[in-house]
mmCIF file of C-alpha atoms in Angstrom:
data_model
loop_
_atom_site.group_PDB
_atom_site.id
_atom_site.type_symbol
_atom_site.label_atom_id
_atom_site.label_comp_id
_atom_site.label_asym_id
_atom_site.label_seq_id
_atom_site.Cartn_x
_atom_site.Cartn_y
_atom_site.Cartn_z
ATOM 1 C CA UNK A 49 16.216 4.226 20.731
ATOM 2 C CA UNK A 50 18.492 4.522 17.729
ATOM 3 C CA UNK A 51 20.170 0.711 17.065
ATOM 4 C CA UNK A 52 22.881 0.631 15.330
ATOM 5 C CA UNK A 53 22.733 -2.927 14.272
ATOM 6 C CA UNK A 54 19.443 -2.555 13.003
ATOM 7 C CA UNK A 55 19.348 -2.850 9.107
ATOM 8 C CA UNK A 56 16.064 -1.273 7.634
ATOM 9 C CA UNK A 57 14.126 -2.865 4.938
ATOM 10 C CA UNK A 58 14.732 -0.414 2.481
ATOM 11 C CA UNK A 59 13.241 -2.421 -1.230
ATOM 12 C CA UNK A 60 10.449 -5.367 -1.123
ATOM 13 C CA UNK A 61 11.139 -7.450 -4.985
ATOM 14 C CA UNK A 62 7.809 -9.445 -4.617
ATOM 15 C CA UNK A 63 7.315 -11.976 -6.795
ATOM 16 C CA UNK A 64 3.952 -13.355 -7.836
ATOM 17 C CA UNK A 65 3.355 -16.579 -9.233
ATOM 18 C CA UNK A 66 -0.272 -17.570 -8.328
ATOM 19 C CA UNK A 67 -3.672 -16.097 -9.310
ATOM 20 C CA UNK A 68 -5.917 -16.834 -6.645
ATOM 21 C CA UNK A 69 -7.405 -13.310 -4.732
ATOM 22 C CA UNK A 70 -6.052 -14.591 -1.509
ATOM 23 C CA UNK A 71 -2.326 -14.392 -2.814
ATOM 24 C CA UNK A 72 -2.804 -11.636 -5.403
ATOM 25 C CA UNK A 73 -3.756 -9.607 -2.523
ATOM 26 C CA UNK A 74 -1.978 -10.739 -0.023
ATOM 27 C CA UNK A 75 0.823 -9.815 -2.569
ATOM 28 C CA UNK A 76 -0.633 -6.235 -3.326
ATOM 29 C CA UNK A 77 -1.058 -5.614 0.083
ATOM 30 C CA UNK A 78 2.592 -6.022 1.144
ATOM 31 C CA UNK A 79 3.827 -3.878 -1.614
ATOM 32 C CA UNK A 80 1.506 -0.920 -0.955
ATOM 33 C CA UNK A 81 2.219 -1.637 2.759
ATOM 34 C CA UNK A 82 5.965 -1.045 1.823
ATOM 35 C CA UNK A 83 5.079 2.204 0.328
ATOM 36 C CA UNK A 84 3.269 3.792 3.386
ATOM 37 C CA UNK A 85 6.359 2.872 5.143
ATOM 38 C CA UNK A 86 8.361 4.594 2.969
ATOM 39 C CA UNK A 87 10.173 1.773 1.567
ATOM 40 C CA UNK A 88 10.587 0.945 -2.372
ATOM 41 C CA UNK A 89 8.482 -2.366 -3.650
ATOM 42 C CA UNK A 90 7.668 -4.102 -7.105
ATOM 43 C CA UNK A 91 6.240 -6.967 -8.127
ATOM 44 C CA UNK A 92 7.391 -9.057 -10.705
ATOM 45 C CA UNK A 93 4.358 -11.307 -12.028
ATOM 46 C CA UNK A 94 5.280 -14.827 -13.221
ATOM 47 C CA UNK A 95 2.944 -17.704 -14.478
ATOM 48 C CA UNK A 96 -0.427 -17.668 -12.960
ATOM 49 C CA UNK A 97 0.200 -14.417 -11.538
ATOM 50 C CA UNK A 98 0.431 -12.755 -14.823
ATOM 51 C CA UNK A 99 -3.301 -12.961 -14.454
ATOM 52 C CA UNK A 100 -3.894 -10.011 -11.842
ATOM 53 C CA UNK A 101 -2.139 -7.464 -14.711
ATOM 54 C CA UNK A 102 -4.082 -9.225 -18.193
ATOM 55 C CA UNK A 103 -7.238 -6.724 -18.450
ATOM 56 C CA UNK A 104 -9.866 -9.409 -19.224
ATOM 57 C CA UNK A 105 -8.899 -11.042 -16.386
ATOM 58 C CA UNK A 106 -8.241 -9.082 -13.381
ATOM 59 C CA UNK A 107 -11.858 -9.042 -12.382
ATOM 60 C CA UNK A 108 -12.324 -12.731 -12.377
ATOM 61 C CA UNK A 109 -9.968 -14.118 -9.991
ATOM 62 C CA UNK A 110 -11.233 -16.905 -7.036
ATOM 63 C CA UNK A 111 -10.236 -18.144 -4.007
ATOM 64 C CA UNK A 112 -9.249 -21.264 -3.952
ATOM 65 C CA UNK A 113 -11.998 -23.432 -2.489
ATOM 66 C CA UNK A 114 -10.515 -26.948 -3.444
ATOM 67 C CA UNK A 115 -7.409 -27.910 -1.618
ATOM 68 C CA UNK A 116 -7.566 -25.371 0.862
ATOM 69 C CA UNK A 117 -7.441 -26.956 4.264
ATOM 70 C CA UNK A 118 -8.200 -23.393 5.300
ATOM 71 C CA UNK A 119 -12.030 -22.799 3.652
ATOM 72 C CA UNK A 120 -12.801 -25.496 6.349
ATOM 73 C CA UNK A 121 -15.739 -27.352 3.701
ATOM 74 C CA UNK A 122 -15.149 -30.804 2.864
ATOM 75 C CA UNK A 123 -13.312 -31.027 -0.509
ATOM 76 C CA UNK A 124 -15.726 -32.568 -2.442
ATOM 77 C CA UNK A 125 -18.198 -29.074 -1.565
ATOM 78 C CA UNK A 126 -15.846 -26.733 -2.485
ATOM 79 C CA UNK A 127 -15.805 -28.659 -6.233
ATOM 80 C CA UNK A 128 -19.374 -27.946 -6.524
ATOM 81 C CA UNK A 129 -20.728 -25.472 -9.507
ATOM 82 C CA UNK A 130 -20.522 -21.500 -8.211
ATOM 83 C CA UNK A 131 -18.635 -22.628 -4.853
ATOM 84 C CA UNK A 132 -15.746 -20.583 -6.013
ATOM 85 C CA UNK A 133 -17.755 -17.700 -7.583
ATOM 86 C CA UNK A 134 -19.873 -17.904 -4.055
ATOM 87 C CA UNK A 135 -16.884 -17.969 -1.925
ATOM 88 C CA UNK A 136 -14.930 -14.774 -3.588
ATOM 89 C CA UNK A 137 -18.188 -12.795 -3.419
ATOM 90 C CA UNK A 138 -18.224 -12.928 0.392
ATOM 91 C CA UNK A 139 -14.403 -12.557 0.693
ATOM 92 C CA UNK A 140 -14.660 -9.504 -1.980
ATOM 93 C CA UNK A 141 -17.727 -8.120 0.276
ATOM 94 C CA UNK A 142 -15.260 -8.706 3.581
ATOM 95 C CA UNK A 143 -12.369 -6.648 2.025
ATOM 96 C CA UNK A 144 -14.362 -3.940 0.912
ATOM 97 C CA UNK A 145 -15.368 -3.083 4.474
ATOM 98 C CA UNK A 146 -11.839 -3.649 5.689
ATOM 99 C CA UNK A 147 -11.191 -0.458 2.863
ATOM 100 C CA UNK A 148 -9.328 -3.019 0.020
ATOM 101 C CA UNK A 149 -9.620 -1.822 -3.160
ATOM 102 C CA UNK A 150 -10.878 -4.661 -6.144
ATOM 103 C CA UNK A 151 -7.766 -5.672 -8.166
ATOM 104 C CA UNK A 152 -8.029 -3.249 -10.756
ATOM 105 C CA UNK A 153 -8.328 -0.317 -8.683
ATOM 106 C CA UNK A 154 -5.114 -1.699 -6.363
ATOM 107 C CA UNK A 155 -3.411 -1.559 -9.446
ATOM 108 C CA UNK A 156 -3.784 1.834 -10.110
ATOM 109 C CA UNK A 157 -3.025 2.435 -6.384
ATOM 110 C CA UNK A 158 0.319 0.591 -6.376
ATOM 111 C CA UNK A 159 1.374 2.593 -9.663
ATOM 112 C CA UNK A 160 0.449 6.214 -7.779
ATOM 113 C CA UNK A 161 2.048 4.788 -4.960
ATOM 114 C CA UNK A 162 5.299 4.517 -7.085
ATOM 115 C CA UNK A 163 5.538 0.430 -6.831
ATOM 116 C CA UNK A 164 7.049 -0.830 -9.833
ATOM 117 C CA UNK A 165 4.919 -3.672 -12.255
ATOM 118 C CA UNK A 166 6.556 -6.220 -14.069
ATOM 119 C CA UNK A 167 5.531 -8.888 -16.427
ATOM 120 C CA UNK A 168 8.182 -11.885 -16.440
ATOM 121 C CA UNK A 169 9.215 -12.403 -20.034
ATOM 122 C CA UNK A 170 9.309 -16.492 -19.967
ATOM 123 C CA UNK A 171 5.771 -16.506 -18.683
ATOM 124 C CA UNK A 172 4.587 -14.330 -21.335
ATOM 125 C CA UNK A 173 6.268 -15.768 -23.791
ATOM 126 C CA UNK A 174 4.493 -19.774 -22.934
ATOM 127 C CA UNK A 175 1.195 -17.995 -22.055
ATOM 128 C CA UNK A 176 1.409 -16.434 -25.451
ATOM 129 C CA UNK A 177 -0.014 -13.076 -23.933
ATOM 130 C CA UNK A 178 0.731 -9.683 -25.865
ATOM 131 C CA UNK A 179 1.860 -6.929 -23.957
ATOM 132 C CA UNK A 180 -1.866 -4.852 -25.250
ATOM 133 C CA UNK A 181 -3.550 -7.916 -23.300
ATOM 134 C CA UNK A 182 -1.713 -6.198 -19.814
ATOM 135 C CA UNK A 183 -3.300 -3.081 -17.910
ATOM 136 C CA UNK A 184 -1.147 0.180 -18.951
ATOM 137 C CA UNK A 185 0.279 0.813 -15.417
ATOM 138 C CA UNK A 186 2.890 -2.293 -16.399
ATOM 139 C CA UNK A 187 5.850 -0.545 -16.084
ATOM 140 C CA UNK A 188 7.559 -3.588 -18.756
ATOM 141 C CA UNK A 189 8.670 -6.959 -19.148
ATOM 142 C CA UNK A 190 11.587 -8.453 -17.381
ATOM 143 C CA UNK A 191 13.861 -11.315 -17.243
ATOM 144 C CA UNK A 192 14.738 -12.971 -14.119
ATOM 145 C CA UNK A 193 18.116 -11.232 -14.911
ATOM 146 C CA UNK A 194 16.738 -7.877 -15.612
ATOM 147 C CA UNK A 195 14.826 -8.321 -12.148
ATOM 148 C CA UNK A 196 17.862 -9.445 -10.020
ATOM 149 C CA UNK A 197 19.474 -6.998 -11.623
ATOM 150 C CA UNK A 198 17.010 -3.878 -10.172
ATOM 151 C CA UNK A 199 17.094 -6.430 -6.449
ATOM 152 C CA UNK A 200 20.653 -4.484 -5.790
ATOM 153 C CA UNK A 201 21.352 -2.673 -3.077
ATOM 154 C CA UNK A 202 21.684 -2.789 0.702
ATOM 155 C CA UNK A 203 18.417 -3.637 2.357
ATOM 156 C CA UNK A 204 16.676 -5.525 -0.259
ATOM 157 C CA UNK A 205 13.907 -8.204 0.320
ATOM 158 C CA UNK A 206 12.619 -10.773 -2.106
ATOM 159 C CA UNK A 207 10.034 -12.440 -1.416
ATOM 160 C CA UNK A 208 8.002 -15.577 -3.362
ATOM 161 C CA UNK A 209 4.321 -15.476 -3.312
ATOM 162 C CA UNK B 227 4.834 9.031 26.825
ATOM 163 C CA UNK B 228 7.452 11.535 26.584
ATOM 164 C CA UNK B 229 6.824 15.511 26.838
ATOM 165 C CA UNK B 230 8.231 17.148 23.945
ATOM 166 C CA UNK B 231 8.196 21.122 23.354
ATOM 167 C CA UNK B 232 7.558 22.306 19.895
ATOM 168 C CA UNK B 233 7.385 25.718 19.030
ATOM 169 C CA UNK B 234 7.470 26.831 22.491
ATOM 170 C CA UNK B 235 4.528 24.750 23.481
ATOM 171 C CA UNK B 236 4.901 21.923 25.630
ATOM 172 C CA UNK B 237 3.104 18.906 24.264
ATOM 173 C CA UNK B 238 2.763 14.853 25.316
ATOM 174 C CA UNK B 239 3.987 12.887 22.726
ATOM 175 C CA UNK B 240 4.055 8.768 22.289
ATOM 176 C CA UNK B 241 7.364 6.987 21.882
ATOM 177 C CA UNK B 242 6.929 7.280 18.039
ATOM 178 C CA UNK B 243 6.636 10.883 18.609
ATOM 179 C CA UNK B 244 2.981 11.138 17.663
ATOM 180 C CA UNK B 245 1.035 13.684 19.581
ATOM 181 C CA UNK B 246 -1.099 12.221 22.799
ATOM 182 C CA UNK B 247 -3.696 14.679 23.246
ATOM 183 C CA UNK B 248 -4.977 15.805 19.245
ATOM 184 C CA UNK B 249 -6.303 18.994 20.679
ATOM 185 C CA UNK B 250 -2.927 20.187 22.002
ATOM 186 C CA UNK B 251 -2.054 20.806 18.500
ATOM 187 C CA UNK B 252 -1.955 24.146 16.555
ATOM 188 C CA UNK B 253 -0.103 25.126 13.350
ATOM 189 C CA UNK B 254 2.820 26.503 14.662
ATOM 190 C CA UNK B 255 3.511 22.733 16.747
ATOM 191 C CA UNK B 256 2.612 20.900 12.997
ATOM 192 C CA UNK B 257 4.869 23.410 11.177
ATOM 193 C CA UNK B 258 7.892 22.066 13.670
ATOM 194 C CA UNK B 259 6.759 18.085 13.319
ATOM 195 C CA UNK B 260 7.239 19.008 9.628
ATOM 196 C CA UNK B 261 10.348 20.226 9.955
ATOM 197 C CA UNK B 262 11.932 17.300 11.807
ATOM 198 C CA UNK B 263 10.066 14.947 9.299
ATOM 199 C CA UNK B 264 11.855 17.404 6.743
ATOM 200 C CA UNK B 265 9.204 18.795 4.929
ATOM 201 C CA UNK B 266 8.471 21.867 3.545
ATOM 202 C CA UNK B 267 4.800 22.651 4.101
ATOM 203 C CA UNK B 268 2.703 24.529 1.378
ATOM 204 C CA UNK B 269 -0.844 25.034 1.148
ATOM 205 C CA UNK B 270 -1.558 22.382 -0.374
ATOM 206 C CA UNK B 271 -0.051 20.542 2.337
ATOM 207 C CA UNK B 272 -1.901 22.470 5.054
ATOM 208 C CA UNK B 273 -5.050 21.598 2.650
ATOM 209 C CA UNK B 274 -4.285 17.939 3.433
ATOM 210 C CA UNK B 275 -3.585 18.291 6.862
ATOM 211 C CA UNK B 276 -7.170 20.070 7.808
ATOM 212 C CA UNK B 277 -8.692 17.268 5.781
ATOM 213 C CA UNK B 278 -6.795 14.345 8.065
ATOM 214 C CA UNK B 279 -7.358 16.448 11.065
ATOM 215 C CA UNK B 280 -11.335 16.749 10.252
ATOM 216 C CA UNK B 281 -11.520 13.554 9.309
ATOM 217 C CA UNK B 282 -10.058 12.032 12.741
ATOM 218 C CA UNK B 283 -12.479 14.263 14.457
ATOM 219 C CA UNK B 284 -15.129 12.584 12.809
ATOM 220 C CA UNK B 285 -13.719 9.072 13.953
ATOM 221 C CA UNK B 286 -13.066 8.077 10.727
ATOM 222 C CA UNK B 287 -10.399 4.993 10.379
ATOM 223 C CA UNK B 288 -7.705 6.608 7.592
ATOM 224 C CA UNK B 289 -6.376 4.738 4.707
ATOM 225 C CA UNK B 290 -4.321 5.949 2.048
ATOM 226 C CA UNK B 291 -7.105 4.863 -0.155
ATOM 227 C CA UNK B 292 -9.590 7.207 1.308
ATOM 228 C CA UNK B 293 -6.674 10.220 1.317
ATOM 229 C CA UNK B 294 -6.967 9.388 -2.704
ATOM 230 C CA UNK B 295 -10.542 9.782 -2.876
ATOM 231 C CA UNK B 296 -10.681 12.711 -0.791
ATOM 232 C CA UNK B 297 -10.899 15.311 -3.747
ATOM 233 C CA UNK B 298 -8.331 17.148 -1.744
ATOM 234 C CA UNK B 299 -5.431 15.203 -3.189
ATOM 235 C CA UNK B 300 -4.949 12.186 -5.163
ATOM 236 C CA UNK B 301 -2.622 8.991 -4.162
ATOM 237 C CA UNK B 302 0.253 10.052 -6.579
ATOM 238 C CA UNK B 303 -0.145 13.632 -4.764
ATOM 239 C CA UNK B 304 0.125 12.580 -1.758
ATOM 240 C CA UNK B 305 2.813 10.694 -2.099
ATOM 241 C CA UNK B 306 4.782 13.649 -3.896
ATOM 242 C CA UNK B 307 3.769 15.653 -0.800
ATOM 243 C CA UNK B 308 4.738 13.610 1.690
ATOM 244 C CA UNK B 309 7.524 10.635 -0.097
ATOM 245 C CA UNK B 310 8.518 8.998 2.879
ATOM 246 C CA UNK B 311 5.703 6.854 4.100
ATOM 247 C CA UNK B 312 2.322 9.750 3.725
ATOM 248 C CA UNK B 313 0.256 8.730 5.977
ATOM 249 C CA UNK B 314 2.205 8.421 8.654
ATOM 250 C CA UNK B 315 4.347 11.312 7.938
ATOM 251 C CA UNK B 316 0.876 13.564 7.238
ATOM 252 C CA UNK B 317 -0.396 12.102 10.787
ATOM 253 C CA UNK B 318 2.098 13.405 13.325
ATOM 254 C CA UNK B 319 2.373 16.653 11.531
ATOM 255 C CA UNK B 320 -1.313 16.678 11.872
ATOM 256 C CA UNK B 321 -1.117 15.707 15.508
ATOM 257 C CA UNK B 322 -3.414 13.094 15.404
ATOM 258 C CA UNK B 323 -2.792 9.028 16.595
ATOM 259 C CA UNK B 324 -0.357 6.976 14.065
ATOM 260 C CA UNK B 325 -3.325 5.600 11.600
ATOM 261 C CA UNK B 326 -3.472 1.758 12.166
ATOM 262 C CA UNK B 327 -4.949 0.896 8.340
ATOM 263 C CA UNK B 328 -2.607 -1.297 5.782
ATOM 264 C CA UNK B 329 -3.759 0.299 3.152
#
């Protein structure tokens, strides 16, 4: 069974650049999926993303119901007043029963789970957010460098979300 | 299915290695799974083991997140107990199926 030529994924660098639940999870869930493998993740948070780790804001992200081919409702619909706030509700009751954790509580799963958090410096700089605005299991702030940098290593993955 | 012999008993395993039949386990086959998985079982371990075992009797689908709200052990425990991938790990020593949950 052993194959020689196989190379395991050993670190998942996950960066997250959007702030809508679908992604932010979608991200979470492939880091803590790492983890139960037994295989390192972090997640560097960048522009919009930087919303999933800011403490006011956390429990307020949407889905996306404009421009999103996918929510199968004509555009204009998904525009309306409380389609957004409607539409997360139901997704939010879905991943409950599937066993996902809200954001804040992922968080604090991810951290116990050893997966690294990191708020991109440039973003946080333009956004103007102070570090006391971020949950406490942030494990810093990074430059692209400084993340690159902890990417080394045979069997690393990035991967842009 | 392979047939595997652990501790002198002779069990059917699944290609991962994950036992077949749950109630072909005892302690003595878990202690040997935990061996090969190199781990050194304590109580605490056991502790987490009966819970995962009970649990799977009970047809319940297992998540990490459920291991963490347990009482038996928190997440940060369990990974300290078990570093290289818990669940799984904590399964096949527990003899029950590989749990199917992402979280």
């Amino acid at each position: 069974m052993e194959n020689t030529n196989t190379k395991p994924v050993k670190k998942m660098m996950l960066i997250l650049s959007k702030a809508t639940i679908e992604n932010v999870y979608a991200c979470f869930i492939l880091a803590n999926g790492a983890r139960m493998e037994g295989i390192e993740s972090e997640i560097f948070f960048t522009f919009f993303g930087l919303e999933a780790i800011q403490k006011k804001k956390l429990d307020h992200l949407h889905v996306a119901t404009v421009g999103n081919p996918a929510m199968h409702i004509p555009t204009i619909l998904g525009g309306l007043p409380g389609m957004e706030a409607l539409a997360t509700k139901m997704m939010k009751s879905e991943m409950e029963k599937l066993d996902i954790p809200p954001v804040g509580e992922f968080l604090e799963m991810l951290t116990a789970s050893g997966t690294k958090l990191w708020a991109c410096k440039l973003a946080i700089d333009m956004f103007k957010i102070k570090e006391e605005d971020l949950v406490d299991d942030v494990d810093g702030v990074l430059t692209v460098g400084g993340f690159y940098e902890r990417a080394q290593g045979d069997g690393t993955h990035l991967l842009f979300i | 299915m392979t047939e595997k012999t652990f501790a002198g008993y002779c069990v059917k395993c699944n290609e991962l290695g994950y036992l077949m039949d749950t109630d072909e386990w005892n302690r003595e086959i878990g202690l040997e799974i935990a061996k090969e998985e190199e781990i050194a079982m304590t109580d605490k371990h056991w502790e987490v083991i009966d819970w995962l075992r009970d649990q799977c009797k009970q047809e319940v689908a297992l998540s990490v997140r459920k291991v963490g709200k347990s009482g038996v052990v928190d997440i940060k425990g369990f990974y300290q107990l078990f570093p290289k991938g818990p669940l799984k790990t904590a399964s096949k020593i527990a003899g029950i199926p590989k749990p199917v949950s992402c979280i």
